[in-house]
Amino acid sequence: MSSLTALLSGLEGPFTTQDRINQMTKTRTERDSMGEVHVPADAYYGAQTQRAVDNFPVSGWEMPPAMISAMGRVKWACGIANKGLGKLTGSGKNPLSDRQVRSMLSAAQEIADGQLADQFPVDVFQTGSGTSSNMNINEVISNRAIEIDGGDRMSEDKPIHPNDHVNMGQSTNDTFPTAIHVATAVEIQNRLIPTLERMHASFEDKAKAWDKIIKIGRTHLMDATPLRLGQEFGGFARQIEMSISRAERARDAVLELPVGGTAVGSGINTHPEFGARVAEQLAEQTGIDFVEAVNHFEGNANRDGLVEAHGQLKCIAQTLLGIANNIRWLGSGPRCGYYEIKLPTRQPGSSIMPGKVNPVMCESLMQIAARVIGNDATMTVSGGCGGNFQLNIMMPVMAHTVLESIRLLDGGCAAFIDFCLDGMLPNEEACNAAVEQSLSMCTSLNPLIGYEQAAALAKEAFKTGQTIRELCEQKNLLPADQLNEALDPWSMTEPQA
């Protein structure tokens, strides 16, 4: 007899050898259609979840909390729909009592509210339909509902069954993409759009406050004609206003929900009204105008709406990349750069150069934008190559990727507002000093002396180090009042009749 067997035989109780092993290793035995699986003793999930954990020890990336919450919402809405249709308490296999239905709905709502968050360990890189995560949700709701109802969730018998009741009228193929759409729309509506609105307001405030500050414009990184600092920041404000519209279009691209299509879009094993009822419940709960898919074969097979949504997020990212980079340049210096705006000091900038401070918030936002732009390639490939016949089989990575992009854009923008944008100040002295030195001041002389002569002035001014005004006065090209009017920087910042 081995030492382990001898030790096990010494444990009291009517246990099998496997039961004794489980007792020592703090696991329990669960069963599914493929046989026995050993699951952590206190886990709410069951055999199918554990198989997925064992099969996919890939990245350590679990499904994002927003996705788990959305799956809880979807299961709750499905339960409400099935209850209303009389399916859960009807004459089918193992009908539930009203109390059991309430317990099941309560368990789904707990997940929607973010509870039991440690019970969803399946890796993102799993079966491409998301079946492992769907069954993870089903098993947790089943066991938690049994517990709420006063039963023993550890029992092999499941009076509130993960497939027969929690997954009633559903397939992973329609509910998992439905949850992705719900999570995406909710996160955009509740997180990204409000943050972009706050960013827009901050840029608008600065556009108004800095409207009297004249500075030099730059095109191709070279000196151009003057504009007002407020106009420059007004341009940034408009970009963010347009980004808000793009975020709204991203949300609207995922309003159609595949739920009700079940396995291949035909709706087998579900009620004809099921999809519409689930969409109605989700719309009421979230305040977002979700609707049943117009065509369930399209809704099940393709993730075009999700790819479209992320395309809008990519556009927002490249907008933020450009703005952050411009602000980084405008704040460069303080002695040898532009330094037309003063960025808040956040942290020491060098391990070797004392006193150096860097535009760290701009750099953070630029990196976030790069990540989101890269994520769009994942979404495009997953949408196009992952959809074969009646099912897309790259949905888990799409869920993770789109929600990561939303979270990064939201968090990055919020940090940029709080630690950079709201606290930046204009440097009027630097703005004003560059205006008179610009060779492009000669542009306003074109109508008076012609392009060729104005170009010659610019070249001579650059060669001699004089300003355009000084050279014009030296050459007595125009009367003083006409010259002053032509070279008035303010008049150059607006159209002239």
Short mmCIF file of C-alpha atoms in Angstrom, two decimals:
data_model
loop_
_atom_site.label_atom_id
_atom_site.label_comp_id
_atom_site.label_asym_id
_atom_site.label_seq_id
_atom_site.Cartn_x
_atom_site.Cartn_y
_atom_site.Cartn_z
CA MET A 1 0.00 0.00 0.00
CA SER A 2 1.39 3.42 -0.97
CA SER A 3 1.80 6.12 1.65
CA LEU A 4 -0.91 8.22 -0.06
CA THR A 5 -3.35 5.30 -0.15
CA ALA A 6 -2.59 4.50 3.45
CA LEU A 7 -3.20 8.10 4.45
CA LEU A 8 -6.44 8.21 2.49
CA SER A 9 -7.69 4.99 4.04
CA GLY A 10 -7.30 6.58 7.44
CA LEU A 11 -9.85 9.32 6.69
CA GLU A 12 -13.19 8.64 8.25
CA GLY A 13 -16.50 8.79 6.48
CA PRO A 14 -18.35 7.02 3.65
CA PHE A 15 -16.00 8.45 1.00
CA THR A 16 -14.64 7.00 -2.22
CA THR A 17 -10.92 7.26 -2.82
CA GLN A 18 -11.54 10.21 -5.19
CA ASP A 19 -13.65 11.92 -2.53
CA ARG A 20 -10.74 11.58 -0.10
CA ILE A 21 -8.32 13.07 -2.68
CA ASN A 22 -10.73 15.93 -3.27
CA GLN A 23 -10.97 16.53 0.47
CA MET A 24 -7.21 16.82 0.77
CA THR A 25 -6.72 18.98 -2.34
CA LYS A 26 -9.82 21.11 -1.69
CA THR A 27 -11.61 20.15 -4.86
CA ARG A 28 -14.96 18.56 -5.59
CA THR A 29 -16.02 16.25 -8.41
CA GLU A 30 -18.39 17.65 -11.03
CA ARG A 31 -19.77 15.81 -14.04
CA ASP A 32 -20.75 16.83 -17.54
CA SER A 33 -21.54 14.91 -20.73
CA MET A 34 -17.86 13.93 -21.06
CA GLY A 35 -17.42 12.61 -17.55
CA GLU A 36 -15.92 13.68 -14.22
CA VAL A 37 -13.93 16.87 -13.63
CA HIS A 38 -12.27 18.08 -10.44
CA VAL A 39 -13.28 21.65 -9.61
CA PRO A 40 -12.11 23.92 -6.76
CA ALA A 41 -14.26 23.06 -3.79
CA ASP A 42 -15.70 26.52 -3.24
CA ALA A 43 -16.15 27.50 -6.90
CA TYR A 44 -19.59 28.42 -8.19
CA TYR A 45 -18.65 27.22 -11.65
CA GLY A 46 -18.69 23.60 -12.75
CA ALA A 47 -17.24 21.00 -15.06
CA GLN A 48 -17.36 22.82 -18.40
CA THR A 49 -15.70 25.92 -16.98
CA GLN A 50 -12.94 23.83 -15.44
CA ARG A 51 -12.33 22.01 -18.73
CA ALA A 52 -11.87 25.41 -20.41
CA VAL A 53 -9.48 26.55 -17.68
CA ASP A 54 -7.45 23.37 -18.21
CA ASN A 55 -7.56 23.60 -22.02
CA PHE A 56 -6.64 27.27 -22.42
CA PRO A 57 -3.77 28.23 -20.05
CA VAL A 58 -2.76 30.83 -22.60
CA SER A 59 -2.61 34.49 -21.64
CA GLY A 60 -3.97 35.01 -18.15
CA TRP A 61 -6.43 37.49 -19.68
CA GLU A 62 -9.91 36.81 -18.40
CA MET A 63 -13.05 38.26 -19.93
CA PRO A 64 -13.30 41.99 -19.04
CA PRO A 65 -15.65 42.89 -16.16
CA ALA A 66 -17.85 44.84 -18.57
CA MET A 67 -18.36 41.69 -20.64
CA ILE A 68 -19.19 39.55 -17.61
CA SER A 69 -21.67 42.19 -16.45
CA ALA A 70 -23.27 42.29 -19.90
CA MET A 71 -23.58 38.51 -19.94
CA GLY A 72 -25.37 38.73 -16.59
CA ARG A 73 -27.70 41.35 -18.06
CA VAL A 74 -28.43 39.16 -21.07
CA LYS A 75 -29.15 36.10 -18.93
CA TRP A 76 -31.45 38.19 -16.73
CA ALA A 77 -33.31 39.49 -19.79
CA CYS A 78 -33.57 35.97 -21.22
CA GLY A 79 -34.99 34.76 -17.93
CA ILE A 80 -37.56 37.56 -17.89
CA ALA A 81 -38.57 36.75 -21.47
CA ASN A 82 -38.89 33.03 -20.80
CA LYS A 83 -40.87 33.70 -17.65
CA GLY A 84 -43.24 35.98 -19.53
CA LEU A 85 -43.69 33.35 -22.23
CA GLY A 86 -44.48 30.70 -19.62
CA LYS A 87 -41.50 28.57 -20.64
CA LEU A 88 -39.73 28.25 -17.29
CA THR A 89 -42.76 27.23 -15.27
CA GLY A 90 -44.61 25.43 -18.04
CA SER A 91 -44.93 21.75 -18.93
CA GLY A 92 -41.41 21.25 -20.30
CA LYS A 93 -38.64 19.21 -18.70
CA ASN A 94 -38.17 20.03 -15.00
CA PRO A 95 -40.37 23.15 -14.77
CA LEU A 96 -39.33 25.66 -12.12
CA SER A 97 -41.40 27.11 -9.33
CA ASP A 98 -41.96 30.85 -9.22
CA ARG A 99 -39.53 31.02 -6.30
CA GLN A 100 -36.84 29.19 -8.28
CA VAL A 101 -37.34 31.60 -11.19
CA ARG A 102 -36.89 34.54 -8.84
CA SER A 103 -33.71 32.93 -7.49
CA MET A 104 -32.36 32.47 -11.00
CA LEU A 105 -33.10 36.08 -11.92
CA SER A 106 -31.51 37.29 -8.69
CA ALA A 107 -28.33 35.34 -9.45
CA ALA A 108 -28.15 36.81 -12.97
CA GLN A 109 -28.66 40.30 -11.57
CA GLU A 110 -25.85 39.80 -9.07
CA ILE A 111 -23.49 39.06 -11.94
CA ALA A 112 -24.76 42.07 -13.86
CA ASP A 113 -24.00 44.14 -10.76
CA GLY A 114 -20.40 42.91 -10.65
CA GLN A 115 -20.71 40.35 -7.87
CA LEU A 116 -18.97 36.94 -7.98
CA ALA A 117 -16.31 38.55 -10.18
CA ASP A 118 -13.71 35.93 -9.22
CA GLN A 119 -15.82 33.10 -10.66
CA PHE A 120 -15.02 33.73 -14.33
CA PRO A 121 -11.49 32.37 -14.92
CA VAL A 122 -11.73 31.33 -18.58
CA ASP A 123 -8.99 32.74 -20.81
CA VAL A 124 -9.88 35.09 -23.66
CA PHE A 125 -8.15 32.78 -26.15
CA GLN A 126 -10.68 29.98 -25.92
CA THR A 127 -13.27 28.41 -28.19
CA GLY A 128 -14.05 31.02 -30.83
CA SER A 129 -17.81 31.14 -30.24
CA GLY A 130 -17.40 31.97 -26.55
CA THR A 131 -19.11 28.73 -25.48
CA SER A 132 -16.70 28.30 -22.56
CA SER A 133 -17.59 31.72 -21.18
CA ASN A 134 -21.30 31.21 -21.84
CA MET A 135 -21.25 27.94 -19.91
CA ASN A 136 -19.18 29.60 -17.19
CA ILE A 137 -21.99 32.13 -16.75
CA ASN A 138 -24.67 29.43 -16.93
CA GLU A 139 -22.97 27.27 -14.29
CA VAL A 140 -22.39 30.17 -11.89
CA ILE A 141 -25.99 31.39 -12.22
CA SER A 142 -27.27 27.84 -11.75
CA ASN A 143 -25.29 27.17 -8.57
CA ARG A 144 -25.83 30.62 -7.10
CA ALA A 145 -29.58 30.37 -7.82
CA ILE A 146 -29.74 27.00 -6.08
CA GLU A 147 -27.96 28.56 -3.11
CA ILE A 148 -30.35 31.55 -3.03
CA ASP A 149 -33.25 29.12 -3.17
CA GLY A 150 -31.95 27.32 -0.09
CA GLY A 151 -30.52 24.29 -1.86
CA ASP A 152 -27.08 22.69 -1.89
CA ARG A 153 -25.08 24.10 -4.80
CA MET A 154 -22.48 21.36 -4.32
CA SER A 155 -25.00 18.64 -5.08
CA GLU A 156 -24.71 16.73 -8.35
CA ASP A 157 -28.43 17.29 -8.91
CA LYS A 158 -29.11 20.75 -10.39
CA PRO A 159 -32.78 21.67 -9.85
CA ILE A 160 -32.04 25.02 -11.54
CA HIS A 161 -30.08 23.67 -14.46
CA PRO A 162 -27.36 25.60 -16.38
CA ASN A 163 -28.56 24.34 -19.78
CA ASP A 164 -32.24 23.54 -19.33
CA HIS A 165 -33.15 26.71 -17.42
CA VAL A 166 -30.41 29.37 -17.47
CA ASN A 167 -29.68 28.76 -21.17
CA MET A 168 -33.28 28.10 -22.18
CA GLY A 169 -34.11 29.22 -25.71
CA GLN A 170 -30.52 30.26 -26.28
CA SER A 171 -27.28 29.27 -27.94
CA THR A 172 -23.85 30.68 -27.29
CA ASN A 173 -23.96 31.65 -30.97
CA ASP A 174 -26.63 34.28 -30.41
CA THR A 175 -26.27 35.24 -26.74
CA PHE A 176 -22.48 35.72 -26.66
CA PRO A 177 -22.44 38.26 -29.53
CA THR A 178 -25.52 39.86 -27.97
CA ALA A 179 -23.52 40.36 -24.77
CA ILE A 180 -20.61 41.85 -26.74
CA HIS A 181 -22.99 44.36 -28.34
CA VAL A 182 -24.56 45.23 -24.99
CA ALA A 183 -21.19 45.64 -23.26
CA THR A 184 -19.84 47.80 -26.10
CA ALA A 185 -22.86 50.08 -26.25
CA VAL A 186 -23.11 50.45 -22.47
CA GLU A 187 -19.41 51.27 -22.07
CA ILE A 188 -19.49 53.82 -24.87
CA GLN A 189 -22.69 55.41 -23.57
CA ASN A 190 -21.81 55.47 -19.88
CA ARG A 191 -18.04 55.95 -19.94
CA LEU A 192 -16.51 57.16 -23.20
CA ILE A 193 -19.10 59.72 -24.32
CA PRO A 194 -19.27 61.56 -20.95
CA THR A 195 -15.46 61.76 -20.83
CA LEU A 196 -15.27 63.12 -24.38
CA GLU A 197 -17.96 65.66 -23.50
CA ARG A 198 -15.85 66.78 -20.56
CA MET A 199 -12.80 67.09 -22.80
CA HIS A 200 -14.78 69.11 -25.33
CA ALA A 201 -15.96 71.51 -22.62
CA SER A 202 -12.40 72.07 -21.40
CA PHE A 203 -11.11 72.83 -24.90
CA GLU A 204 -14.06 75.17 -25.51
CA ASP A 205 -13.30 77.05 -22.28
CA LYS A 206 -9.71 77.60 -23.36
CA ALA A 207 -10.73 78.61 -26.87
CA LYS A 208 -12.82 81.41 -25.41
CA ALA A 209 -10.36 82.43 -22.70
CA TRP A 210 -7.38 82.57 -25.08
CA ASP A 211 -9.10 84.21 -28.04
CA LYS A 212 -7.17 87.50 -27.71
CA ILE A 213 -3.72 85.86 -27.77
CA ILE A 214 -2.09 86.10 -31.19
CA LYS A 215 0.57 83.58 -32.17
CA ILE A 216 2.24 82.34 -35.30
CA GLY A 217 0.74 79.49 -37.29
CA ARG A 218 2.78 76.58 -38.58
CA THR A 219 2.32 74.39 -41.63
CA HIS A 220 4.82 71.63 -42.51
CA LEU A 221 6.38 72.58 -39.14
CA MET A 222 7.44 75.86 -40.80
CA ASP A 223 6.39 79.43 -39.99
CA ALA A 224 3.02 80.41 -41.43
CA THR A 225 0.59 83.30 -40.99
CA PRO A 226 -0.71 84.36 -37.56
CA LEU A 227 -3.75 82.96 -35.80
CA ARG A 228 -5.14 83.24 -32.31
CA LEU A 229 -4.34 80.66 -29.66
CA GLY A 230 -8.07 80.47 -28.99
CA GLN A 231 -8.68 79.60 -32.64
CA GLU A 232 -6.14 76.81 -32.46
CA PHE A 233 -7.81 75.36 -29.37
CA GLY A 234 -11.21 75.92 -30.93
CA GLY A 235 -10.04 73.58 -33.68
CA PHE A 236 -9.16 70.99 -31.05
CA ALA A 237 -12.59 71.48 -29.48
CA ARG A 238 -14.30 70.83 -32.80
CA GLN A 239 -12.27 67.67 -33.30
CA ILE A 240 -13.49 66.35 -29.95
CA GLU A 241 -17.06 67.39 -30.76
CA MET A 242 -16.81 65.29 -33.91
CA SER A 243 -15.29 62.47 -31.86
CA ILE A 244 -18.40 62.50 -29.66
CA SER A 245 -20.51 62.03 -32.79
CA ARG A 246 -18.26 59.16 -33.84
CA ALA A 247 -18.66 57.54 -30.44
CA GLU A 248 -22.43 57.81 -30.82
CA ARG A 249 -22.20 56.16 -34.23
CA ALA A 250 -20.03 53.42 -32.72
CA ARG A 251 -22.72 52.78 -30.11
CA ASP A 252 -25.45 52.78 -32.73
CA ALA A 253 -23.59 50.26 -34.89
CA VAL A 254 -24.22 47.53 -32.29
CA LEU A 255 -27.86 48.18 -31.40
CA GLU A 256 -29.15 45.15 -33.33
CA LEU A 257 -28.98 42.06 -31.10
CA PRO A 258 -28.59 38.49 -32.47
CA VAL A 259 -30.45 36.92 -29.53
CA GLY A 260 -33.32 34.76 -30.80
CA GLY A 261 -31.34 33.25 -33.65
CA THR A 262 -30.01 30.40 -31.44
CA ALA A 263 -27.59 28.04 -33.21
CA VAL A 264 -27.50 29.14 -36.87
CA GLY A 265 -30.03 31.98 -37.08
CA SER A 266 -33.12 29.83 -37.60
CA GLY A 267 -34.35 30.25 -34.02
CA ILE A 268 -34.58 26.53 -33.31
CA ASN A 269 -35.70 25.71 -29.74
CA THR A 270 -36.85 29.22 -28.93
CA HIS A 271 -40.14 31.13 -29.01
CA PRO A 272 -40.76 33.45 -32.01
CA GLU A 273 -41.17 36.42 -29.66
CA PHE A 274 -38.11 35.62 -27.57
CA GLY A 275 -35.54 37.81 -29.34
CA ALA A 276 -37.77 40.88 -29.40
CA ARG A 277 -38.67 40.47 -25.73
CA VAL A 278 -35.03 40.13 -24.67
CA ALA A 279 -34.05 43.23 -26.67
CA GLU A 280 -36.94 45.15 -25.11
CA GLN A 281 -35.84 44.20 -21.60
CA LEU A 282 -32.22 45.16 -22.29
CA ALA A 283 -33.29 48.50 -23.77
CA GLU A 284 -35.43 49.24 -20.74
CA GLN A 285 -32.69 48.27 -18.30
CA THR A 286 -29.86 50.19 -19.99
CA GLY A 287 -31.68 53.14 -21.56
CA ILE A 288 -30.08 52.23 -24.90
CA ASP A 289 -32.26 51.54 -27.94
CA PHE A 290 -31.45 47.87 -28.48
CA VAL A 291 -33.59 45.99 -31.00
CA GLU A 292 -33.86 42.45 -32.28
CA ALA A 293 -31.68 41.75 -35.33
CA VAL A 294 -33.47 42.48 -38.58
CA ASN A 295 -32.11 39.24 -40.04
CA HIS A 296 -30.92 36.57 -37.62
CA PHE A 297 -28.78 34.79 -40.19
CA GLU A 298 -26.79 37.99 -40.64
CA GLY A 299 -26.90 38.64 -36.90
CA ASN A 300 -25.43 35.25 -36.00
CA ALA A 301 -22.88 34.91 -38.79
CA ASN A 302 -21.24 38.33 -38.96
CA ARG A 303 -19.74 40.89 -36.64
CA ASP A 304 -19.74 43.72 -39.18
CA GLY A 305 -21.41 46.12 -36.75
CA LEU A 306 -18.70 45.50 -34.19
CA VAL A 307 -15.97 46.11 -36.77
CA GLU A 308 -17.75 49.31 -37.79
CA ALA A 309 -17.98 50.41 -34.16
CA HIS A 310 -14.28 49.89 -33.59
CA GLY A 311 -13.50 51.76 -36.80
CA GLN A 312 -15.11 54.81 -35.21
CA LEU A 313 -13.03 54.25 -32.07
CA LYS A 314 -9.91 54.10 -34.23
CA CYS A 315 -10.81 57.46 -35.75
CA ILE A 316 -11.24 58.92 -32.26
CA ALA A 317 -7.84 57.50 -31.34
CA GLN A 318 -6.06 59.10 -34.28
CA THR A 319 -7.73 62.42 -33.41
CA LEU A 320 -6.40 62.18 -29.87
CA LEU A 321 -2.98 61.16 -31.18
CA GLY A 322 -2.79 64.32 -33.28
CA ILE A 323 -4.06 66.63 -30.54
CA ALA A 324 -1.76 65.21 -27.88
CA ASN A 325 1.22 65.46 -30.21
CA ASN A 326 0.41 69.08 -31.12
CA ILE A 327 0.07 70.04 -27.46
CA ARG A 328 3.36 68.28 -26.72
CA TRP A 329 5.07 70.41 -29.38
CA LEU A 330 3.36 73.62 -28.26
CA GLY A 331 4.63 73.01 -24.72
CA SER A 332 8.18 72.14 -25.77
CA GLY A 333 11.03 74.04 -24.16
CA PRO A 334 11.07 75.83 -21.83
CA ARG A 335 14.10 77.70 -23.21
CA CYS A 336 14.77 76.15 -26.61
CA GLY A 337 11.36 75.05 -27.86
CA TYR A 338 8.08 76.74 -28.71
CA TYR A 339 6.77 76.98 -25.11
CA GLU A 340 3.59 78.73 -26.23
CA ILE A 341 1.62 76.85 -23.60
CA LYS A 342 2.73 75.83 -20.13
CA LEU A 343 1.91 72.24 -19.28
CA PRO A 344 1.36 71.22 -15.65
CA THR A 345 4.40 69.73 -13.96
CA ARG A 346 3.60 66.14 -13.00
CA GLN A 347 6.88 64.33 -12.21
CA PRO A 348 10.66 64.50 -12.66
CA GLY A 349 11.53 63.80 -16.28
CA SER A 350 15.03 62.40 -16.20
CA SER A 351 17.20 60.12 -14.10
CA ILE A 352 20.31 62.06 -15.14
CA MET A 353 19.23 65.63 -16.08
CA PRO A 354 18.19 67.51 -12.93
CA GLY A 355 15.12 69.73 -13.21
CA LYS A 356 13.93 68.29 -16.50
CA VAL A 357 10.15 67.89 -16.81
CA ASN A 358 8.48 66.04 -19.70
CA PRO A 359 5.01 66.18 -21.31
CA VAL A 360 4.12 62.82 -19.80
CA MET A 361 0.35 63.09 -20.11
CA CYS A 362 0.63 63.78 -23.84
CA GLU A 363 2.93 60.81 -24.22
CA SER A 364 0.55 58.56 -22.28
CA LEU A 365 -2.39 59.51 -24.48
CA MET A 366 -0.34 59.02 -27.64
CA GLN A 367 0.57 55.49 -26.58
CA ILE A 368 -3.07 54.73 -25.84
CA ALA A 369 -4.04 55.96 -29.28
CA ALA A 370 -1.38 53.74 -30.86
CA ARG A 371 -2.75 50.73 -29.01
CA VAL A 372 -6.32 51.41 -30.13
CA ILE A 373 -5.22 51.92 -33.72
CA GLY A 374 -3.40 48.58 -33.55
CA ASN A 375 -6.46 46.94 -31.97
CA ASP A 376 -8.42 47.86 -35.07
CA ALA A 377 -6.36 45.38 -37.08
CA THR A 378 -7.39 42.62 -34.67
CA MET A 379 -11.04 43.61 -35.03
CA THR A 380 -10.85 43.74 -38.83
CA VAL A 381 -9.14 40.38 -39.21
CA SER A 382 -11.43 38.75 -36.63
CA GLY A 383 -14.51 40.14 -38.30
CA GLY A 384 -13.52 39.26 -41.84
CA CYS A 385 -11.65 35.99 -41.48
CA GLY A 386 -13.46 34.75 -38.38
CA GLY A 387 -16.89 34.54 -39.96
CA ASN A 388 -17.51 31.30 -41.83
CA PHE A 389 -20.98 30.32 -42.95
CA GLN A 390 -23.33 30.69 -39.92
CA LEU A 391 -20.90 31.73 -37.17
CA ASN A 392 -17.98 33.99 -36.38
CA ILE A 393 -15.39 32.00 -34.42
CA MET A 394 -13.15 34.82 -33.17
CA MET A 395 -15.64 36.53 -30.88
CA PRO A 396 -13.85 36.31 -27.51
CA VAL A 397 -10.83 38.25 -28.74
CA MET A 398 -13.16 40.77 -30.39
CA ALA A 399 -14.97 41.26 -27.08
CA HIS A 400 -11.71 41.74 -25.20
CA THR A 401 -10.27 44.06 -27.83
CA VAL A 402 -13.19 46.44 -28.30
CA LEU A 403 -13.72 46.76 -24.55
CA GLU A 404 -10.00 47.35 -24.01
CA SER A 405 -10.08 50.15 -26.58
CA ILE A 406 -13.07 51.81 -24.91
CA ARG A 407 -11.51 51.50 -21.47
CA LEU A 408 -8.17 52.91 -22.67
CA LEU A 409 -9.77 55.84 -24.49
CA ASP A 410 -11.94 56.66 -21.49
CA GLY A 411 -9.17 56.34 -18.92
CA GLY A 412 -6.58 58.07 -21.07
CA CYS A 413 -8.84 61.02 -21.85
CA ALA A 414 -9.89 61.38 -18.20
CA ALA A 415 -6.27 61.44 -17.03
CA PHE A 416 -5.32 63.90 -19.77
CA ILE A 417 -8.14 66.24 -18.76
CA ASP A 418 -7.42 66.08 -15.04
CA PHE A 419 -3.62 66.22 -15.13
CA CYS A 420 -2.87 68.24 -18.26
CA LEU A 421 -5.67 69.96 -20.14
CA ASP A 422 -7.47 71.63 -17.23
CA GLY A 423 -4.23 72.94 -15.75
CA MET A 424 -2.38 74.20 -18.83
CA LEU A 425 -1.75 77.93 -19.24
CA PRO A 426 -0.91 80.18 -22.18
CA ASN A 427 2.50 81.78 -22.52
CA GLU A 428 1.47 85.10 -24.09
CA GLU A 429 5.00 86.46 -24.20
CA ALA A 430 6.27 83.55 -26.29
CA CYS A 431 3.22 83.67 -28.55
CA ASN A 432 3.59 87.38 -29.25
CA ALA A 433 7.36 87.29 -29.72
CA ALA A 434 7.22 84.86 -32.64
CA VAL A 435 4.62 86.77 -34.63
CA GLU A 436 6.71 89.73 -35.69
CA GLN A 437 9.66 87.49 -36.51
CA SER A 438 7.73 85.32 -38.97
CA LEU A 439 8.67 85.65 -42.63
CA SER A 440 5.12 84.66 -43.54
CA MET A 441 3.97 88.09 -42.40
CA CYS A 442 4.69 89.07 -46.00
CA THR A 443 1.60 87.06 -47.10
CA SER A 444 -0.70 90.01 -46.37
CA LEU A 445 1.41 92.15 -48.72
CA ASN A 446 0.53 90.00 -51.76
CA PRO A 447 -2.50 92.12 -52.79
CA LEU A 448 -0.43 95.28 -52.46
CA ILE A 449 2.97 94.48 -53.98
CA GLY A 450 2.45 91.10 -55.68
CA TYR A 451 3.62 87.60 -54.86
CA GLU A 452 7.04 87.87 -56.52
CA GLN A 453 8.11 91.01 -54.68
CA ALA A 454 6.72 89.66 -51.39
CA ALA A 455 8.74 86.45 -51.86
CA ALA A 456 11.87 88.48 -52.51
CA LEU A 457 11.24 90.41 -49.28
CA ALA A 458 10.95 87.16 -47.32
CA LYS A 459 14.25 85.86 -48.70
CA GLU A 460 16.05 89.13 -47.96
CA ALA A 461 14.60 89.35 -44.47
CA PHE A 462 15.80 85.82 -43.71
CA LYS A 463 19.27 86.62 -45.09
CA THR A 464 19.67 89.89 -43.19
CA GLY A 465 17.88 88.92 -39.99
CA GLN A 466 15.44 91.80 -40.31
CA THR A 467 11.68 91.55 -39.89
CA ILE A 468 9.32 92.04 -42.82
CA ARG A 469 8.15 95.28 -41.28
CA GLU A 470 11.69 96.65 -40.86
CA LEU A 471 12.58 95.81 -44.44
CA CYS A 472 9.44 97.42 -45.82
CA GLU A 473 10.11 100.60 -43.85
CA GLN A 474 13.74 100.65 -45.00
CA LYS A 475 12.68 100.30 -48.63
CA ASN A 476 9.73 102.70 -48.17
CA LEU A 477 7.52 100.26 -50.11
CA LEU A 478 4.21 101.49 -48.70
CA PRO A 479 2.87 104.46 -46.76
CA ALA A 480 3.19 103.92 -43.01
CA ASP A 481 -0.54 103.73 -42.37
CA GLN A 482 -1.07 101.25 -45.20
CA LEU A 483 1.89 99.15 -44.07
CA ASN A 484 0.66 99.09 -40.48
CA GLU A 485 -2.79 98.05 -41.62
CA ALA A 486 -1.40 95.29 -43.88
CA LEU A 487 0.92 93.94 -41.19
CA ASP A 488 -1.62 94.09 -38.37
CA PRO A 489 -1.47 90.58 -36.90
CA TRP A 490 -5.07 90.62 -35.67
CA SER A 491 -6.46 91.37 -39.12
CA MET A 492 -4.50 88.37 -40.44
CA THR A 493 -6.46 86.04 -38.16
CA GLU A 494 -9.79 86.68 -39.92
CA PRO A 495 -11.05 87.00 -43.50
CA GLN A 496 -10.92 90.52 -44.94
CA ALA A 497 -13.36 91.88 -47.50
#
